[in-house]
CSV table of C-alpha atoms and ligand atoms in Angstrom, one decimal:
chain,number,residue,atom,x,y,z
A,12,UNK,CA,112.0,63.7,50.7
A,13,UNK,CA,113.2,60.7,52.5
A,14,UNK,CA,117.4,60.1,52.1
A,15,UNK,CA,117.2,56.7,53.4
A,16,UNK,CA,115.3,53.4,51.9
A,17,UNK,CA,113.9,51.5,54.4
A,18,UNK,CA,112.5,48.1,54.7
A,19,UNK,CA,111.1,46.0,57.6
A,20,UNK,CA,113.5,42.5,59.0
A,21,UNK,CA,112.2,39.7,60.2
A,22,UNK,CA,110.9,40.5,63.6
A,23,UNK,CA,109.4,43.3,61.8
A,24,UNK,CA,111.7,46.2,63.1
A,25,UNK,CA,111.9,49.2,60.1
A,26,UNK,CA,115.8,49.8,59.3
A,27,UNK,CA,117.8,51.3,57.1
A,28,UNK,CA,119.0,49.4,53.8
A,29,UNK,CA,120.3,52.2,51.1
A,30,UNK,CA,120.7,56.0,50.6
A,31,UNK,CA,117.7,57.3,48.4
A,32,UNK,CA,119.6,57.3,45.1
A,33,UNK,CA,118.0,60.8,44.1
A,34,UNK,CA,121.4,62.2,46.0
A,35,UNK,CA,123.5,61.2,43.1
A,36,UNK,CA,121.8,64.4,41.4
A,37,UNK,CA,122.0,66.2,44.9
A,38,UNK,CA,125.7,66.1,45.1
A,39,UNK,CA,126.2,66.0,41.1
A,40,UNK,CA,124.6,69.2,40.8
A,41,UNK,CA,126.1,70.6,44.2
A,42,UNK,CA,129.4,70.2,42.8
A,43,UNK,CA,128.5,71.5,39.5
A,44,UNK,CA,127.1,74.7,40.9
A,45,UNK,CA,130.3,75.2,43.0
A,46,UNK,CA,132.2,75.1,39.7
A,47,UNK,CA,130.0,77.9,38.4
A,48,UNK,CA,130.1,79.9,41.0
A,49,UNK,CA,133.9,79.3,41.7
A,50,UNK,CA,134.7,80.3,37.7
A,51,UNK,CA,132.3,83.5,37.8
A,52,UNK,CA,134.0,84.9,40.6
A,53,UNK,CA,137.2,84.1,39.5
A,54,UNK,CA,136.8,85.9,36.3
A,55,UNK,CA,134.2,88.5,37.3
A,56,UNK,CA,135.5,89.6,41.4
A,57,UNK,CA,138.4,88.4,42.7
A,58,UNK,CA,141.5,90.8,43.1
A,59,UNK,CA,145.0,89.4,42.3
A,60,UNK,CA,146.6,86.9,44.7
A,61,UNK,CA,148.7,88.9,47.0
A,62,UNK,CA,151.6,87.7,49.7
A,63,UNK,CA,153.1,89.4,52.5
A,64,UNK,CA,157.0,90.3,51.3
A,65,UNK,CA,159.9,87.5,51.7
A,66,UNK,CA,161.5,87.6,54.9
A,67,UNK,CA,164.5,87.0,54.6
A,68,UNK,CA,164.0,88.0,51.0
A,69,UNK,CA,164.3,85.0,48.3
A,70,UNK,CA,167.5,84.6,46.1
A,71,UNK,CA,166.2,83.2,43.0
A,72,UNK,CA,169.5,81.8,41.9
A,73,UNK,CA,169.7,79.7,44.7
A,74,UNK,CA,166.0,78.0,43.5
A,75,UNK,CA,166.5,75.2,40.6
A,76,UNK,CA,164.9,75.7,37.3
A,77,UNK,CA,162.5,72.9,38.2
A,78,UNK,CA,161.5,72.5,41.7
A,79,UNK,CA,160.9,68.8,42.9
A,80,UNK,CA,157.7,68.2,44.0
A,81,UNK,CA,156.6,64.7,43.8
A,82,UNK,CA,158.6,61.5,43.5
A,83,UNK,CA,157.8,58.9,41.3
A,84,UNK,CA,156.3,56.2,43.8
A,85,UNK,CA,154.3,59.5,45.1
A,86,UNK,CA,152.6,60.3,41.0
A,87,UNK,CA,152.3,56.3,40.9
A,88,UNK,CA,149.7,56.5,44.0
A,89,UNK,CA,147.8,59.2,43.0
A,90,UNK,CA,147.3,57.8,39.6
A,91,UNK,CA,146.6,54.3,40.7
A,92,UNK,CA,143.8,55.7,43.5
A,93,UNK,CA,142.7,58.4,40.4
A,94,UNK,CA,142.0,55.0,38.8
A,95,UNK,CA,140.5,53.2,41.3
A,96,UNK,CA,138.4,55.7,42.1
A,97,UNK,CA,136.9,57.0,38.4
A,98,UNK,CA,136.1,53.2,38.2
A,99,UNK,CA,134.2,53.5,41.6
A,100,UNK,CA,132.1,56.0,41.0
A,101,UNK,CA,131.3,55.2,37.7
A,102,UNK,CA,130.5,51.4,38.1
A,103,UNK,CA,128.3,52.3,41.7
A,104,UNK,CA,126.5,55.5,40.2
A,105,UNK,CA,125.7,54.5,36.4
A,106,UNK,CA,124.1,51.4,36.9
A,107,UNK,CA,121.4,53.3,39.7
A,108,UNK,CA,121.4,56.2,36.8
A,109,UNK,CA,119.9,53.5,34.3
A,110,UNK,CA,122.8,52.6,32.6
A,111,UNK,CA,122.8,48.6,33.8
A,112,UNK,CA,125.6,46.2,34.2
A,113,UNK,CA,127.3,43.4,36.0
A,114,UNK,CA,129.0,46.2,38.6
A,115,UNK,CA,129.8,44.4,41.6
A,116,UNK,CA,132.6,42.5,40.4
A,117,UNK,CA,134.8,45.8,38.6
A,118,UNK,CA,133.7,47.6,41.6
A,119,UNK,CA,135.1,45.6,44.4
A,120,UNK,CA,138.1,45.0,42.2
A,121,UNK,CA,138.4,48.5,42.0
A,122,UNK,CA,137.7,49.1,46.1
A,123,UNK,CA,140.8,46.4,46.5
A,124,UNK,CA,143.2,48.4,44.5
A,125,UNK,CA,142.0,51.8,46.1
A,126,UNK,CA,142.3,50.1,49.9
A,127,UNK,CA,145.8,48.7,49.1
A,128,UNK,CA,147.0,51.7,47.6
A,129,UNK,CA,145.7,53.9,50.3
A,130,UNK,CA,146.9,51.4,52.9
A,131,UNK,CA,150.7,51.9,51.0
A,132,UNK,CA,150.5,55.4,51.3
A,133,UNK,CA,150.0,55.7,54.8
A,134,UNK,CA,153.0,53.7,55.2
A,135,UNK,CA,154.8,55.9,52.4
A,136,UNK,CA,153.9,59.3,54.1
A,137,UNK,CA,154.5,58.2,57.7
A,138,UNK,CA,158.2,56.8,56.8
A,139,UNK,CA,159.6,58.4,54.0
A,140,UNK,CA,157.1,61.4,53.2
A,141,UNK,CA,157.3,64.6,55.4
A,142,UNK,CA,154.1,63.7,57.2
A,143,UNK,CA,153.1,67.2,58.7
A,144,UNK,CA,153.7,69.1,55.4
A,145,UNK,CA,149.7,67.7,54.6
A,146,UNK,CA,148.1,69.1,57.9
A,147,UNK,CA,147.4,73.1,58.3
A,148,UNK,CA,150.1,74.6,60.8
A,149,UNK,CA,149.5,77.6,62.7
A,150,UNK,CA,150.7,80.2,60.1
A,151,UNK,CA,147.8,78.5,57.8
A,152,UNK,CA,145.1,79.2,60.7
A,153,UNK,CA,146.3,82.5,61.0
A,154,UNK,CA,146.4,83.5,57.7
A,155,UNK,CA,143.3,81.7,56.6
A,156,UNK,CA,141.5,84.3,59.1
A,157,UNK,CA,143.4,87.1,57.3
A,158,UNK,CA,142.4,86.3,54.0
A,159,UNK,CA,138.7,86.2,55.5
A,160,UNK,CA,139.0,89.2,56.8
A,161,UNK,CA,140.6,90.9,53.1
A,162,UNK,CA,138.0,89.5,51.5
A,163,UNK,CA,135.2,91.1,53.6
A,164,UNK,CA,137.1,94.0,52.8
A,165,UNK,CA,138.5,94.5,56.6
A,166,UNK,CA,142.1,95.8,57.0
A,167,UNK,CA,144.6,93.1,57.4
A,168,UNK,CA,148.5,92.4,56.5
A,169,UNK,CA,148.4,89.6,53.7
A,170,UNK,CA,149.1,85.9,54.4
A,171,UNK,CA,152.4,84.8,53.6
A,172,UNK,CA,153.5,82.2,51.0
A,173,UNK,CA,152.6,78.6,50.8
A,174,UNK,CA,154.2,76.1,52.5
A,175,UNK,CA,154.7,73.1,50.0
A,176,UNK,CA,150.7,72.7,50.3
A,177,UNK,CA,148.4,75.6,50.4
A,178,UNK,CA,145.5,75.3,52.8
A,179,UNK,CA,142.6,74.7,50.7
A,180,UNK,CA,144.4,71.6,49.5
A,181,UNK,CA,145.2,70.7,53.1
A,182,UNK,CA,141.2,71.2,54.1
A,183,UNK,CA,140.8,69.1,50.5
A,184,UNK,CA,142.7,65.8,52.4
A,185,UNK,CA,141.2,66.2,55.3
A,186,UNK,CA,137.5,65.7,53.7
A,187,UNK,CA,139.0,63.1,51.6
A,188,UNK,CA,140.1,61.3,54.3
A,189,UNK,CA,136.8,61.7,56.0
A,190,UNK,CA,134.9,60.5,53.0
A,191,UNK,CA,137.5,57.8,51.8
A,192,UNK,CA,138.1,56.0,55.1
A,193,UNK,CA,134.1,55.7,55.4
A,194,UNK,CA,134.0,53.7,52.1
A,195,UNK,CA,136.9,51.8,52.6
A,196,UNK,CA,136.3,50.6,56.1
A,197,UNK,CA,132.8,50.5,55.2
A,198,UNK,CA,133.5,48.5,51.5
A,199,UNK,CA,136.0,45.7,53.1
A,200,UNK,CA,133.1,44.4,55.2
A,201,UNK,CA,130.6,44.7,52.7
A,202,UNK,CA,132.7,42.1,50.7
A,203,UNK,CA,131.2,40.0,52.9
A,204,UNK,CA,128.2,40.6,51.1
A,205,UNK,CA,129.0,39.5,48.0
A,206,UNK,CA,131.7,36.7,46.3
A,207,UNK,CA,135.4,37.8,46.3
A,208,UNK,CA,138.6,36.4,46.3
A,209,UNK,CA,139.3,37.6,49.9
A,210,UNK,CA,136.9,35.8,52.4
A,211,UNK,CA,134.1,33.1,51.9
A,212,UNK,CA,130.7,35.2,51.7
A,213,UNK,CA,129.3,35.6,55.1
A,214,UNK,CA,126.0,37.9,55.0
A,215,UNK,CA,125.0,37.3,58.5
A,216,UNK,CA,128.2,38.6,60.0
A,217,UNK,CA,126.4,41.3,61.0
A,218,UNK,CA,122.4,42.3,62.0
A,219,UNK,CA,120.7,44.1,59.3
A,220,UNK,CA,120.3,47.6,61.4
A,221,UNK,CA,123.9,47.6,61.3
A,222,UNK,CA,124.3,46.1,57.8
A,223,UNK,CA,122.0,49.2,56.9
A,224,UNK,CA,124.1,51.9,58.7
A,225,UNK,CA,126.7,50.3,56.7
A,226,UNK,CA,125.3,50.6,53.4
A,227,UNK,CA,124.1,54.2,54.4
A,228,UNK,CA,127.6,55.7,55.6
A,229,UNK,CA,128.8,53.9,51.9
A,230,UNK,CA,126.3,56.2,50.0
A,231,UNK,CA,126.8,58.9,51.6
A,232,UNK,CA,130.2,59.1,51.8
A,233,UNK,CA,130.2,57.6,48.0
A,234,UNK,CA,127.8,60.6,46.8
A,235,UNK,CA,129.8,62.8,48.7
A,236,UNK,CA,133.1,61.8,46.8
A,237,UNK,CA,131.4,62.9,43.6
A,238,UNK,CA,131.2,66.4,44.5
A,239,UNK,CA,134.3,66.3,45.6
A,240,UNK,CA,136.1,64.9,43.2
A,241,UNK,CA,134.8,67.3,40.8
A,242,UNK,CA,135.8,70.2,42.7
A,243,UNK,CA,139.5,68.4,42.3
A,244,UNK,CA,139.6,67.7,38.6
A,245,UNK,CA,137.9,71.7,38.2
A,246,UNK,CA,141.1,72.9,40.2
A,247,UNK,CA,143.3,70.8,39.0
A,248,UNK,CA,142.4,71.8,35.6
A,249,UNK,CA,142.4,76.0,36.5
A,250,UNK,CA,145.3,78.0,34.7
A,251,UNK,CA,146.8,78.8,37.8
A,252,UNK,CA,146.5,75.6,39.5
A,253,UNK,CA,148.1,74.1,36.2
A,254,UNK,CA,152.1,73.7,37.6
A,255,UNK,CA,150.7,71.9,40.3
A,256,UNK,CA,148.8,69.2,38.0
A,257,UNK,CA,152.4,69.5,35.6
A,258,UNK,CA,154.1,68.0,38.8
A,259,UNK,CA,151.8,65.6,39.2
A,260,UNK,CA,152.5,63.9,35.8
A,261,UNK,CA,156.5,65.2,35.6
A,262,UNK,CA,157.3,65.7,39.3
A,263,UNK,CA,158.8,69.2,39.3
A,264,UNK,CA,157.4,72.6,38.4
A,265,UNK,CA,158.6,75.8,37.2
A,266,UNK,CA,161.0,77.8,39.3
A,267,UNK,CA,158.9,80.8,38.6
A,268,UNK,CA,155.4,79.5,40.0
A,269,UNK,CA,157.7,78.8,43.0
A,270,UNK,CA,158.7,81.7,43.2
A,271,UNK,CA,155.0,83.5,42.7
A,272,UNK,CA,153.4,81.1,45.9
A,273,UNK,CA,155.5,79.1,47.7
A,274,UNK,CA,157.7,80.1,50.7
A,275,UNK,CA,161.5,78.6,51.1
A,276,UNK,CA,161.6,79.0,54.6
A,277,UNK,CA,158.4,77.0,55.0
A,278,UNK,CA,159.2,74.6,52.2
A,279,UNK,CA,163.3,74.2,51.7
A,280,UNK,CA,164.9,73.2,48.5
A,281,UNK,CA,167.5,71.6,49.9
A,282,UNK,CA,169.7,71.4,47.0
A,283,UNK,CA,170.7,74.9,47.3
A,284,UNK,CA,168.9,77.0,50.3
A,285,UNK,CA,170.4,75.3,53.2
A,286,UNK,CA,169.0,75.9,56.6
A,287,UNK,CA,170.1,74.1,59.3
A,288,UNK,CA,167.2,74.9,61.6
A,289,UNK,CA,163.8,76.2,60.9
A,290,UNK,CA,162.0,78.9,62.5
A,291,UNK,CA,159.7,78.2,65.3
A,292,UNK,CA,156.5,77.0,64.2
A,293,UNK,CA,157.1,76.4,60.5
A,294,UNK,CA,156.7,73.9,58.5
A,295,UNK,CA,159.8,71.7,57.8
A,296,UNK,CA,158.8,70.0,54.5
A,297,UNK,CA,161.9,69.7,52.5
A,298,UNK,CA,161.9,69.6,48.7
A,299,UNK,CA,164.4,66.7,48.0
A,300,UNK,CA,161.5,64.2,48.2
A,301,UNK,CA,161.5,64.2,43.9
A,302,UNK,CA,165.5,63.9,43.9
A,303,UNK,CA,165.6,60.9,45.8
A,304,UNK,CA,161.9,59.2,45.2
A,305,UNK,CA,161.7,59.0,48.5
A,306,UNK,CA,158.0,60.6,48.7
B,13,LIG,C1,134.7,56.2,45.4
B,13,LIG,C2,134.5,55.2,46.3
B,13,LIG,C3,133.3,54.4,46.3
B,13,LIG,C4,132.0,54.7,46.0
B,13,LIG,C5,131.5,55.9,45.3
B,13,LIG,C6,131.2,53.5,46.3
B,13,LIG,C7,129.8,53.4,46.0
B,13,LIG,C8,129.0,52.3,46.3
B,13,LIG,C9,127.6,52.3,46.2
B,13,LIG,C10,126.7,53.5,45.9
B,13,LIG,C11,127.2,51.0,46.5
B,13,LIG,C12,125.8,50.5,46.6
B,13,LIG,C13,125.4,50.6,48.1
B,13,LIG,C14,124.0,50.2,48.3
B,13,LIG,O1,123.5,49.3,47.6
B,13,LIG,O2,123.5,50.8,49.2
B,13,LIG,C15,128.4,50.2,46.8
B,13,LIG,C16,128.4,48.9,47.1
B,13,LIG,C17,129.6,48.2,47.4
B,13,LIG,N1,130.8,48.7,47.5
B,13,LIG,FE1,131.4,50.6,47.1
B,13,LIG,N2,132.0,52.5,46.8
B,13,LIG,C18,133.2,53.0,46.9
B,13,LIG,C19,134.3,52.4,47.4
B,13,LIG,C20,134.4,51.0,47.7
B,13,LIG,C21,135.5,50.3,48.3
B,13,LIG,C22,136.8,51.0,48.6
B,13,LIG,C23,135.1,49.0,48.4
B,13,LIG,C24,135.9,47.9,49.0
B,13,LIG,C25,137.0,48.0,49.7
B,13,LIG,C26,133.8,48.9,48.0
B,13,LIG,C27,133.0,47.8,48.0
B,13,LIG,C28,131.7,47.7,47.8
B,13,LIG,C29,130.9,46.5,48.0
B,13,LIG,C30,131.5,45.1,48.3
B,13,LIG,C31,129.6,46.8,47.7
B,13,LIG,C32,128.4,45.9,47.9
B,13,LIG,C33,127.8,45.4,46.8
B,13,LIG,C34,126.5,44.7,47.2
B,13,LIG,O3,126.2,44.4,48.4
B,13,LIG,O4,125.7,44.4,46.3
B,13,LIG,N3,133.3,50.1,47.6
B,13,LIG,N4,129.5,51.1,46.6
């Protein structure tokens, strides 16, 4: 089964023009099947989450009842590109689904609010957000082979607590990245295409092979999103994932869930565990972001 649609241009030269939209159910019922296989092993196999012990140990009192996690202008973003990016998927997959409408205009609409908010966070993370707290550090690498090797049932100390992200949601932004940039970059010239606000229409900005591989790398990074975001709302939604959705709407969580995963030294609350220097190789994400809305 072919992926790509193809049709012939005017010198008579076969290119690309769309994905073959049988990949919506492809990557629909990928992600679906994760999901199912994700809850039965969850409730059926896996063992209880396990950490290596605190070093230095943790004093609770010196952790705040609720932790700051995310500041407001950070919650703002990810519900204005939650947004923008329901009303993606659902106004480019429904209509190719059977359910037709006037799409093009919500849809580009909707790609302008996602590209400006994407574009603001960026700026946001780079300035006033601890920028590396996002990106797997070298505790992450090692311990992300150690809970390989424990779940193959090999010998092996447990990983330590999380940082102020754990690494599947680091490896989650990276392929969000990957698959957001490619529409993004992808969308702005294809307004080209089509009547917006932004520039006059110009279809022959580019030739059609590459207008093809344009629309190509849209689908497929498009289809792709729905599998992914699925996976995100099915986490975001699990009982234990469920502090870390409450700070997404409030901005703090629980002291105890702290407690449970995440590791001071690797992610300070600076109200009360003051370190003047961190350990080599750690992380140095520190939690007043929520006190001052600063990220
Ligand atoms: C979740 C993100 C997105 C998804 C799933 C998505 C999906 C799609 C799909 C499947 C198409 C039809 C492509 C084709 O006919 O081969 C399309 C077209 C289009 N998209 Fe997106 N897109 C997304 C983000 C964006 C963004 C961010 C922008 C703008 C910045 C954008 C602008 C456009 C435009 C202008 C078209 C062309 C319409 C036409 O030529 O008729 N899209 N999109």
């Amino acid at each position: 089964m072919d992926p790509f649609q193809w049709a012939i241009d005017p010198w008579g030269k076969i290119v690309p023009i769309h994905i073959a939209w049988y990949l919506i159910w492809v990557t629909t019922i990928a992600g679906l099947l994760f999901v199912i296989v994700h809850a039965i092993f969850v409730r059926y196999f896996a063992k209880p989450r396990q950490f290596a012990p605190d070093d230095p140990p943790v004093d609770p009192a010196k952790i705040p009842a609720h932790v700051p996690r995310h500041s407001l202008v950070a919650r703002t973003f990810h519900w204005v590109m939650a947004a923008s990016m329901f009303t993606l998927l659902f106004t480019a997959f429904l209509p190719k689904v059977g359910f037709q409408f006037d799409w093009v205009t919500y849809h580009w609409i909707a790609g302008a609010v996602l590209t400006a908010s994407v574009v603001f966070h960026i700026f946001h993370a780079t300035f006033f957000m601890d920028f590396w707290s996002i990106w797997p550090d070298k505790i992450d690498l090692r311990d992300g082979w150690r809970r390989t090797e424990r779940f193959m049932g090999k010998p092996a100390p447990p990983p330590e607590r999380f940082a102020k992200y754990p690494p599947e949601n680091k490896l989650y932004h990276m392929a969000i990245i990957a698959a957001g940039f490619s529409v993004i970059v992808t969308g702005v010239f294809m307004m080209s295409r089509v009547r917006t606000i932004f520039f006059p229409r110009n279809p022959y900005l580019f030739g059609d092979l590459t207008w093809g591989m344009m629309y190509v790398l849209h689908g497929l990074a498009g289809v792709g999103l729905i599998a992914l975001i699925m996976m995100h709302v099915y986490f975001g939604l699990q009982p234990e994932k469920r502090e870390i959705t409450k700070s997404m709407i409030f901005g703090w969580m629980d002291r105890d869930f702290d407690l449970k995963e995440h590791d001071p030294t690797r992610w300070r609350v600076e109200t009360s565990v003051v370190e003047t220097s961190t350990p080599p190789g750690r992380s140095q994400g520190a939690r007043t972001e929520g006190l001052t809305d600063a990220g």
